[in-house]
């Protein structure tokens, strides 16, 4: 049937569709989970994992998955490629299952003031529910790597190098530069809705993000402009475990 916005099927790009025996097929495929709530860079992370493997000619099947299960995860290993899963929400049954089945659990974090600003820009909500932070903190407890969103914006290549090393990949400096460029050139679907390969939606990347991309001396605040002091203070009071834990206390 026709794919929809939340399609959980495998979608390969033109390069990935050319995979053959010359690629470095793994002897023991493993699962990489790219987790964490929306508007915190999880789509950048998912595509970074995907494109780093593609650049190294290491087969990787990438999926969006709303809810994880043991059957879903193990079935997707049958192709012989590594598997990358993009997901957001946390469920109690993940506590034992996900670390057991996944070699890597990689997440990103962002100043919640920037998350709320992004929510408002997209018309999603005026603030964040408690579950947003609770889910993130659960993923954080099991993460093998936690990347700061602001660092990925102002110095993407350094974060790509750290991610590649964590995943056991060895790209050259030229590879990192090319993957960074490919990430900045990703486009949403021209017909509207999410692109099935990149998972990018129209309006996914803000003008502000594009403005400060690769500006190494940019501080956190310009990347997270909320323009609502009352809501900003509310986020600091409501979620100290997140805001203080990640050092997002400055105005």
PDB file of C-alpha atoms in Angstrom:
ATOM      1  CA  UNK A   1       0.000   0.000   0.000  1.00  0.00           C
ATOM      2  CA  UNK A   2       0.865   3.672  -0.153  1.00  0.00           C
ATOM      3  CA  UNK A   3       3.330   4.929   2.481  1.00  0.00           C
ATOM      4  CA  UNK A   4       2.069   7.502   4.976  1.00  0.00           C
ATOM      5  CA  UNK A   5       3.813  10.076   7.177  1.00  0.00           C
ATOM      6  CA  UNK A   6       4.417   7.581   9.999  1.00  0.00           C
ATOM      7  CA  UNK A   7       5.490   4.738   7.704  1.00  0.00           C
ATOM      8  CA  UNK A   8       7.681   2.162   9.455  1.00  0.00           C
ATOM      9  CA  UNK A   9       8.943   0.477   6.296  1.00  0.00           C
ATOM     10  CA  UNK A  10      12.537   0.604   5.090  1.00  0.00           C
ATOM     11  CA  UNK A  11      13.283   3.467   2.702  1.00  0.00           C
ATOM     12  CA  UNK A  12      16.687   3.585   0.983  1.00  0.00           C
ATOM     13  CA  UNK A  13      18.075   6.517  -0.983  1.00  0.00           C
ATOM     14  CA  UNK A  14      19.582   6.198  -4.450  1.00  0.00           C
ATOM     15  CA  UNK A  15      23.077   5.376  -3.197  1.00  0.00           C
ATOM     16  CA  UNK A  16      21.861   2.871  -0.609  1.00  0.00           C
ATOM     17  CA  UNK A  17      19.869   1.081  -3.305  1.00  0.00           C
ATOM     18  CA  UNK A  18      23.134   0.283  -5.129  1.00  0.00           C
ATOM     19  CA  UNK A  19      24.545  -1.769  -2.235  1.00  0.00           C
ATOM     20  CA  UNK A  20      26.294  -4.903  -3.416  1.00  0.00           C
ATOM     21  CA  UNK A  21      29.009  -7.329  -2.323  1.00  0.00           C
ATOM     22  CA  UNK A  22      31.677  -4.594  -2.514  1.00  0.00           C
ATOM     23  CA  UNK A  23      30.130  -2.930   0.539  1.00  0.00           C
ATOM     24  CA  UNK A  24      31.375  -3.855   4.030  1.00  0.00           C
ATOM     25  CA  UNK A  25      28.517  -6.109   5.103  1.00  0.00           C
ATOM     26  CA  UNK A  26      28.763  -6.798   8.844  1.00  0.00           C
ATOM     27  CA  UNK A  27      29.355 -10.302  10.156  1.00  0.00           C
ATOM     28  CA  UNK A  28      27.027  -9.528  13.069  1.00  0.00           C
ATOM     29  CA  UNK A  29      24.493  -6.768  12.337  1.00  0.00           C
ATOM     30  CA  UNK A  30      23.491  -4.620  15.275  1.00  0.00           C
ATOM     31  CA  UNK A  31      20.860  -2.033  16.189  1.00  0.00           C
ATOM     32  CA  UNK A  32      21.427   1.679  16.692  1.00  0.00           C
ATOM     33  CA  UNK A  33      18.576   3.577  18.354  1.00  0.00           C
ATOM     34  CA  UNK A  34      18.388   7.330  17.731  1.00  0.00           C
ATOM     35  CA  UNK A  35      16.037   8.429  20.474  1.00  0.00           C
ATOM     36  CA  UNK A  36      14.780  11.459  22.320  1.00  0.00           C
ATOM     37  CA  UNK A  37      11.853  13.862  22.029  1.00  0.00           C
ATOM     38  CA  UNK A  38      10.998  16.159  19.127  1.00  0.00           C
ATOM     39  CA  UNK A  39      12.671  19.449  18.222  1.00  0.00           C
ATOM     40  CA  UNK A  40      15.964  18.527  19.884  1.00  0.00           C
ATOM     41  CA  UNK A  41      17.965  17.475  16.826  1.00  0.00           C
ATOM     42  CA  UNK A  42      16.865  13.846  16.624  1.00  0.00           C
ATOM     43  CA  UNK A  43      16.376  14.039  12.844  1.00  0.00           C
ATOM     44  CA  UNK A  44      19.892  15.451  12.404  1.00  0.00           C
ATOM     45  CA  UNK A  45      21.171  12.580  14.538  1.00  0.00           C
ATOM     46  CA  UNK A  46      19.261   9.945  12.587  1.00  0.00           C
ATOM     47  CA  UNK A  47      20.551  11.233   9.261  1.00  0.00           C
ATOM     48  CA  UNK A  48      24.082  11.643  10.602  1.00  0.00           C
ATOM     49  CA  UNK A  49      24.132   7.958  11.571  1.00  0.00           C
ATOM     50  CA  UNK A  50      22.676   7.003   8.195  1.00  0.00           C
ATOM     51  CA  UNK A  51      25.031   9.115   6.091  1.00  0.00           C
ATOM     52  CA  UNK A  52      28.161   8.208   8.046  1.00  0.00           C
ATOM     53  CA  UNK A  53      27.471   4.551   7.321  1.00  0.00           C
ATOM     54  CA  UNK A  54      26.659   5.305   3.691  1.00  0.00           C
ATOM     55  CA  UNK A  55      29.889   7.238   3.299  1.00  0.00           C
ATOM     56  CA  UNK A  56      31.832   4.278   4.690  1.00  0.00           C
ATOM     57  CA  UNK A  57      29.900   1.863   2.438  1.00  0.00           C
ATOM     58  CA  UNK A  58      28.671   0.012   5.511  1.00  0.00           C
ATOM     59  CA  UNK A  59      25.120  -1.247   4.890  1.00  0.00           C
ATOM     60  CA  UNK A  60      22.551   0.291   7.238  1.00  0.00           C
ATOM     61  CA  UNK A  61      18.775  -0.008   7.073  1.00  0.00           C
ATOM     62  CA  UNK A  62      17.038   3.011   8.595  1.00  0.00           C
ATOM     63  CA  UNK A  63      13.516   3.177   9.982  1.00  0.00           C
ATOM     64  CA  UNK A  64      11.091   5.399  11.828  1.00  0.00           C
ATOM     65  CA  UNK A  65       9.312   3.447  14.564  1.00  0.00           C
ATOM     66  CA  UNK A  66       6.662   4.923  16.836  1.00  0.00           C
ATOM     67  CA  UNK A  67       6.680   2.048  19.313  1.00  0.00           C
ATOM     68  CA  UNK A  68       9.480  -0.495  19.679  1.00  0.00           C
ATOM     69  CA  UNK A  69       8.991  -4.190  20.232  1.00  0.00           C
ATOM     70  CA  UNK A  70      11.328  -7.155  20.281  1.00  0.00           C
ATOM     71  CA  UNK A  71       9.659  -8.642  17.199  1.00  0.00           C
ATOM     72  CA  UNK A  72       9.985  -5.412  15.206  1.00  0.00           C
ATOM     73  CA  UNK A  73      13.631  -4.963  16.086  1.00  0.00           C
ATOM     74  CA  UNK A  74      14.787  -8.535  15.487  1.00  0.00           C
ATOM     75  CA  UNK A  75      12.854  -8.816  12.208  1.00  0.00           C
ATOM     76  CA  UNK A  76      14.680  -5.807  10.805  1.00  0.00           C
ATOM     77  CA  UNK A  77      18.064  -7.437  11.362  1.00  0.00           C
ATOM     78  CA  UNK A  78      17.261 -10.153   8.832  1.00  0.00           C
ATOM     79  CA  UNK A  79      18.549  -8.194   5.812  1.00  0.00           C
ATOM     80  CA  UNK A  80      22.160  -8.538   6.971  1.00  0.00           C
ATOM     81  CA  UNK A  81      22.646  -4.770   7.365  1.00  0.00           C
ATOM     82  CA  UNK A  82      22.980  -2.808  10.571  1.00  0.00           C
ATOM     83  CA  UNK A  83      19.704  -1.217  11.647  1.00  0.00           C
ATOM     84  CA  UNK A  84      19.069   2.391  12.678  1.00  0.00           C
ATOM     85  CA  UNK A  85      15.793   3.229  14.435  1.00  0.00           C
ATOM     86  CA  UNK A  86      14.451   6.756  14.923  1.00  0.00           C
ATOM     87  CA  UNK A  87      11.946   7.021  17.758  1.00  0.00           C
ATOM     88  CA  UNK A  88      10.741   9.543  20.332  1.00  0.00           C
ATOM     89  CA  UNK A  89       8.657   8.257  23.205  1.00  0.00           C
ATOM     90  CA  UNK A  90       9.788   6.058  26.085  1.00  0.00           C
ATOM     91  CA  UNK A  91       7.792   3.071  27.346  1.00  0.00           C
ATOM     92  CA  UNK A  92       8.396   1.142  30.596  1.00  0.00           C
ATOM     93  CA  UNK A  93       9.110  -2.118  28.765  1.00  0.00           C
ATOM     94  CA  UNK A  94      12.083  -0.495  27.036  1.00  0.00           C
ATOM     95  CA  UNK A  95      14.098  -0.512  30.270  1.00  0.00           C
ATOM     96  CA  UNK A  96      15.225  -4.098  29.790  1.00  0.00           C
ATOM     97  CA  UNK A  97      14.514  -4.694  26.107  1.00  0.00           C
ATOM     98  CA  UNK A  98      16.216  -1.776  24.365  1.00  0.00           C
ATOM     99  CA  UNK A  99      19.657  -1.994  26.046  1.00  0.00           C
ATOM    100  CA  UNK A 100      19.651  -5.767  25.513  1.00  0.00           C
ATOM    101  CA  UNK A 101      18.866  -5.568  21.806  1.00  0.00           C
ATOM    102  CA  UNK A 102      20.757  -2.372  20.887  1.00  0.00           C
ATOM    103  CA  UNK A 103      24.490  -1.852  20.642  1.00  0.00           C
ATOM    104  CA  UNK A 104      24.167   1.936  20.611  1.00  0.00           C
ATOM    105  CA  UNK A 105      21.511   4.254  22.042  1.00  0.00           C
ATOM    106  CA  UNK A 106      22.313   7.778  20.915  1.00  0.00           C
ATOM    107  CA  UNK A 107      20.338  10.862  21.909  1.00  0.00           C
ATOM    108  CA  UNK A 108      20.498  14.645  21.736  1.00  0.00           C
ATOM    109  CA  UNK A 109      19.546  17.351  24.216  1.00  0.00           C
ATOM    110  CA  UNK A 110      18.556  20.990  23.723  1.00  0.00           C
ATOM    111  CA  UNK A 111      17.699  23.969  25.894  1.00  0.00           C
ATOM    112  CA  UNK A 112      13.975  23.574  26.540  1.00  0.00           C
ATOM    113  CA  UNK A 113      13.411  27.250  25.766  1.00  0.00           C
ATOM    114  CA  UNK A 114      14.452  26.502  22.208  1.00  0.00           C
ATOM    115  CA  UNK A 115      12.202  23.449  22.121  1.00  0.00           C
ATOM    116  CA  UNK A 116       9.190  25.528  23.179  1.00  0.00           C
ATOM    117  CA  UNK A 117      10.074  28.217  20.629  1.00  0.00           C
ATOM    118  CA  UNK A 118      10.142  25.499  17.969  1.00  0.00           C
ATOM    119  CA  UNK A 119       6.836  24.048  19.174  1.00  0.00           C
ATOM    120  CA  UNK A 120       5.245  27.478  18.892  1.00  0.00           C
ATOM    121  CA  UNK A 121       6.736  28.152  15.466  1.00  0.00           C
ATOM    122  CA  UNK A 122       5.150  24.942  14.180  1.00  0.00           C
ATOM    123  CA  UNK A 123       1.872  25.553  16.003  1.00  0.00           C
ATOM    124  CA  UNK A 124       2.182  22.377  18.073  1.00  0.00           C
ATOM    125  CA  UNK A 125       1.779  23.699  21.628  1.00  0.00           C
ATOM    126  CA  UNK A 126       2.507  26.708  23.830  1.00  0.00           C
ATOM    127  CA  UNK A 127       4.554  24.739  26.362  1.00  0.00           C
ATOM    128  CA  UNK A 128       5.905  21.278  27.139  1.00  0.00           C
ATOM    129  CA  UNK A 129       4.142  18.428  28.923  1.00  0.00           C
ATOM    130  CA  UNK A 130       5.847  16.687  31.820  1.00  0.00           C
ATOM    131  CA  UNK A 131       6.139  13.536  29.681  1.00  0.00           C
ATOM    132  CA  UNK A 132       8.523  15.299  27.285  1.00  0.00           C
ATOM    133  CA  UNK A 133      11.199  15.623  29.948  1.00  0.00           C
ATOM    134  CA  UNK A 134      10.376  12.356  31.709  1.00  0.00           C
ATOM    135  CA  UNK A 135      10.819  10.426  28.447  1.00  0.00           C
ATOM    136  CA  UNK A 136      14.090  12.190  27.702  1.00  0.00           C
ATOM    137  CA  UNK A 137      15.511  11.458  31.153  1.00  0.00           C
ATOM    138  CA  UNK A 138      14.685   7.774  30.739  1.00  0.00           C
ATOM    139  CA  UNK A 139      16.485   7.673  27.394  1.00  0.00           C
ATOM    140  CA  UNK A 140      19.379   9.566  28.994  1.00  0.00           C
ATOM    141  CA  UNK A 141      19.695   6.869  31.672  1.00  0.00           C
ATOM    142  CA  UNK A 142      20.359   4.288  28.963  1.00  0.00           C
ATOM    143  CA  UNK A 143      22.186   6.366  26.350  1.00  0.00           C
ATOM    144  CA  UNK A 144      25.613   5.367  25.118  1.00  0.00           C
ATOM    145  CA  UNK A 145      26.142   8.865  23.663  1.00  0.00           C
ATOM    146  CA  UNK A 146      24.364  12.173  24.384  1.00  0.00           C
ATOM    147  CA  UNK A 147      25.089  15.037  21.947  1.00  0.00           C
ATOM    148  CA  UNK A 148      24.339  18.677  22.633  1.00  0.00           C
ATOM    149  CA  UNK A 149      22.057  20.144  19.968  1.00  0.00           C
ATOM    150  CA  UNK A 150      23.744  23.536  20.070  1.00  0.00           C
ATOM    151  CA  UNK A 151      27.149  21.962  19.393  1.00  0.00           C
ATOM    152  CA  UNK A 152      25.760  20.136  16.364  1.00  0.00           C
ATOM    153  CA  UNK A 153      24.511  23.439  14.932  1.00  0.00           C
ATOM    154  CA  UNK A 154      27.619  25.559  15.510  1.00  0.00           C
ATOM    155  CA  UNK A 155      30.212  22.832  14.866  1.00  0.00           C
ATOM    156  CA  UNK A 156      28.615  19.924  13.065  1.00  0.00           C
ATOM    157  CA  UNK A 157      31.869  18.346  11.851  1.00  0.00           C
ATOM    158  CA  UNK A 158      33.264  17.895  15.378  1.00  0.00           C
ATOM    159  CA  UNK A 159      30.033  16.249  16.519  1.00  0.00           C
ATOM    160  CA  UNK A 160      30.017  14.003  13.462  1.00  0.00           C
ATOM    161  CA  UNK A 161      33.567  12.911  14.262  1.00  0.00           C
ATOM    162  CA  UNK A 162      32.576  12.101  17.852  1.00  0.00           C
ATOM    163  CA  UNK A 163      29.518  10.194  16.668  1.00  0.00           C
ATOM    164  CA  UNK A 164      31.490   8.238  14.063  1.00  0.00           C
ATOM    165  CA  UNK A 165      34.076   7.231  16.653  1.00  0.00           C
ATOM    166  CA  UNK A 166      31.334   6.093  19.019  1.00  0.00           C
ATOM    167  CA  UNK A 167      29.796   3.955  16.261  1.00  0.00           C
ATOM    168  CA  UNK A 168      33.120   2.338  15.403  1.00  0.00           C
ATOM    169  CA  UNK A 169      33.440   4.084  12.053  1.00  0.00           C
ATOM    170  CA  UNK A 170      36.663   5.662  10.801  1.00  0.00           C
ATOM    171  CA  UNK A 171      35.813   8.388   8.274  1.00  0.00           C
ATOM    172  CA  UNK A 172      38.531  10.665   6.927  1.00  0.00           C
ATOM    173  CA  UNK A 173      38.426  14.429   7.439  1.00  0.00           C
ATOM    174  CA  UNK A 174      37.149  14.693   3.874  1.00  0.00           C
ATOM    175  CA  UNK A 175      34.399  12.176   4.636  1.00  0.00           C
ATOM    176  CA  UNK A 176      33.293  14.216   7.652  1.00  0.00           C
ATOM    177  CA  UNK A 177      33.218  17.394   5.563  1.00  0.00           C
ATOM    178  CA  UNK A 178      31.143  15.686   2.887  1.00  0.00           C
ATOM    179  CA  UNK A 179      28.660  14.194   5.357  1.00  0.00           C
ATOM    180  CA  UNK A 180      28.268  17.590   7.030  1.00  0.00           C
ATOM    181  CA  UNK A 181      27.516  19.123   3.640  1.00  0.00           C
ATOM    182  CA  UNK A 182      25.035  16.369   2.823  1.00  0.00           C
ATOM    183  CA  UNK A 183      23.237  16.973   6.114  1.00  0.00           C
ATOM    184  CA  UNK A 184      22.875  20.683   5.382  1.00  0.00           C
ATOM    185  CA  UNK A 185      21.516  19.924   1.902  1.00  0.00           C
ATOM    186  CA  UNK A 186      18.797  17.473   2.958  1.00  0.00           C
ATOM    187  CA  UNK A 187      15.346  18.485   1.765  1.00  0.00           C
ATOM    188  CA  UNK A 188      11.810  17.668   2.818  1.00  0.00           C
ATOM    189  CA  UNK A 189       9.398  16.046   0.377  1.00  0.00           C
ATOM    190  CA  UNK A 190       8.483  18.377  -2.523  1.00  0.00           C
ATOM    191  CA  UNK A 191       4.905  17.096  -2.356  1.00  0.00           C
ATOM    192  CA  UNK A 192       4.437  17.913   1.336  1.00  0.00           C
ATOM    193  CA  UNK A 193       4.645  15.655   4.368  1.00  0.00           C
ATOM    194  CA  UNK A 194       7.760  13.902   5.585  1.00  0.00           C
ATOM    195  CA  UNK A 195      10.479  12.721   3.223  1.00  0.00           C
ATOM    196  CA  UNK A 196      10.433   8.954   3.695  1.00  0.00           C
ATOM    197  CA  UNK A 197      14.222   8.613   3.632  1.00  0.00           C
ATOM    198  CA  UNK A 198      15.404  11.635   5.641  1.00  0.00           C
ATOM    199  CA  UNK A 199      12.245  11.984   7.794  1.00  0.00           C
ATOM    200  CA  UNK A 200      12.412  15.747   7.229  1.00  0.00           C
ATOM    201  CA  UNK A 201       9.112  17.665   7.244  1.00  0.00           C
ATOM    202  CA  UNK A 202       8.422  21.002   5.537  1.00  0.00           C
ATOM    203  CA  UNK A 203       9.555  23.780   7.850  1.00  0.00           C
ATOM    204  CA  UNK A 204      11.577  21.293   9.891  1.00  0.00           C
ATOM    205  CA  UNK A 205      14.643  23.556  10.017  1.00  0.00           C
ATOM    206  CA  UNK A 206      14.128  27.133  11.200  1.00  0.00           C
ATOM    207  CA  UNK A 207      15.621  30.267   9.670  1.00  0.00           C
ATOM    208  CA  UNK A 208      17.423  30.863  12.963  1.00  0.00           C
ATOM    209  CA  UNK A 209      19.105  27.456  12.798  1.00  0.00           C
ATOM    210  CA  UNK A 210      20.272  28.115   9.244  1.00  0.00           C
ATOM    211  CA  UNK A 211      21.533  31.560  10.290  1.00  0.00           C
ATOM    212  CA  UNK A 212      23.806  30.249  13.035  1.00  0.00           C
ATOM    213  CA  UNK A 213      24.887  26.981  11.428  1.00  0.00           C
ATOM    214  CA  UNK A 214      28.694  26.638  11.447  1.00  0.00           C
ATOM    215  CA  UNK A 215      29.120  29.825  13.529  1.00  0.00           C
ATOM    216  CA  UNK A 216      31.536  28.389  16.070  1.00  0.00           C
ATOM    217  CA  UNK A 217      31.444  31.362  18.445  1.00  0.00           C
ATOM    218  CA  UNK A 218      27.635  31.420  18.772  1.00  0.00           C
ATOM    219  CA  UNK A 219      26.407  31.019  22.350  1.00  0.00           C
ATOM    220  CA  UNK A 220      23.480  28.795  23.317  1.00  0.00           C
ATOM    221  CA  UNK A 221      20.972  31.626  23.795  1.00  0.00           C
ATOM    222  CA  UNK A 222      20.677  32.803  20.147  1.00  0.00           C
ATOM    223  CA  UNK A 223      19.915  29.226  19.112  1.00  0.00           C
ATOM    224  CA  UNK A 224      17.050  29.014  21.593  1.00  0.00           C
ATOM    225  CA  UNK A 225      15.281  32.385  21.422  1.00  0.00           C
ATOM    226  CA  UNK A 226      11.906  32.047  23.111  1.00  0.00           C
ATOM    227  CA  UNK A 227      10.962  35.735  23.570  1.00  0.00           C
ATOM    228  CA  UNK A 228       8.777  34.835  26.539  1.00  0.00           C
ATOM    229  CA  UNK A 229      10.540  35.459  29.846  1.00  0.00           C
ATOM    230  CA  UNK A 230       7.668  34.086  31.936  1.00  0.00           C
ATOM    231  CA  UNK A 231       7.654  30.759  30.082  1.00  0.00           C
ATOM    232  CA  UNK A 232      11.444  30.599  30.232  1.00  0.00           C
ATOM    233  CA  UNK A 233      11.377  30.965  34.009  1.00  0.00           C
ATOM    234  CA  UNK A 234       8.590  28.400  34.215  1.00  0.00           C
ATOM    235  CA  UNK A 235      10.720  25.843  32.359  1.00  0.00           C
ATOM    236  CA  UNK A 236      13.589  26.431  34.789  1.00  0.00           C
ATOM    237  CA  UNK A 237      11.257  25.856  37.756  1.00  0.00           C
ATOM    238  CA  UNK A 238       9.372  22.879  36.314  1.00  0.00           C
ATOM    239  CA  UNK A 239      12.322  20.915  34.954  1.00  0.00           C
ATOM    240  CA  UNK A 240      15.436  21.588  37.087  1.00  0.00           C
ATOM    241  CA  UNK A 241      16.676  18.023  36.587  1.00  0.00           C
ATOM    242  CA  UNK A 242      16.970  18.772  32.869  1.00  0.00           C
ATOM    243  CA  UNK A 243      17.834  22.465  32.743  1.00  0.00           C
ATOM    244  CA  UNK A 244      20.342  22.414  35.604  1.00  0.00           C
ATOM    245  CA  UNK A 245      21.574  18.953  34.723  1.00  0.00           C
ATOM    246  CA  UNK A 246      22.585  20.124  31.253  1.00  0.00           C
ATOM    247  CA  UNK A 247      23.742  23.569  32.363  1.00  0.00           C
ATOM    248  CA  UNK A 248      20.925  25.506  30.681  1.00  0.00           C
ATOM    249  CA  UNK A 249      20.446  27.991  33.498  1.00  0.00           C
ATOM    250  CA  UNK A 250      21.714  31.240  31.964  1.00  0.00           C
ATOM    251  CA  UNK A 251      19.182  33.594  30.452  1.00  0.00           C
TER     252      UNK A 251
END
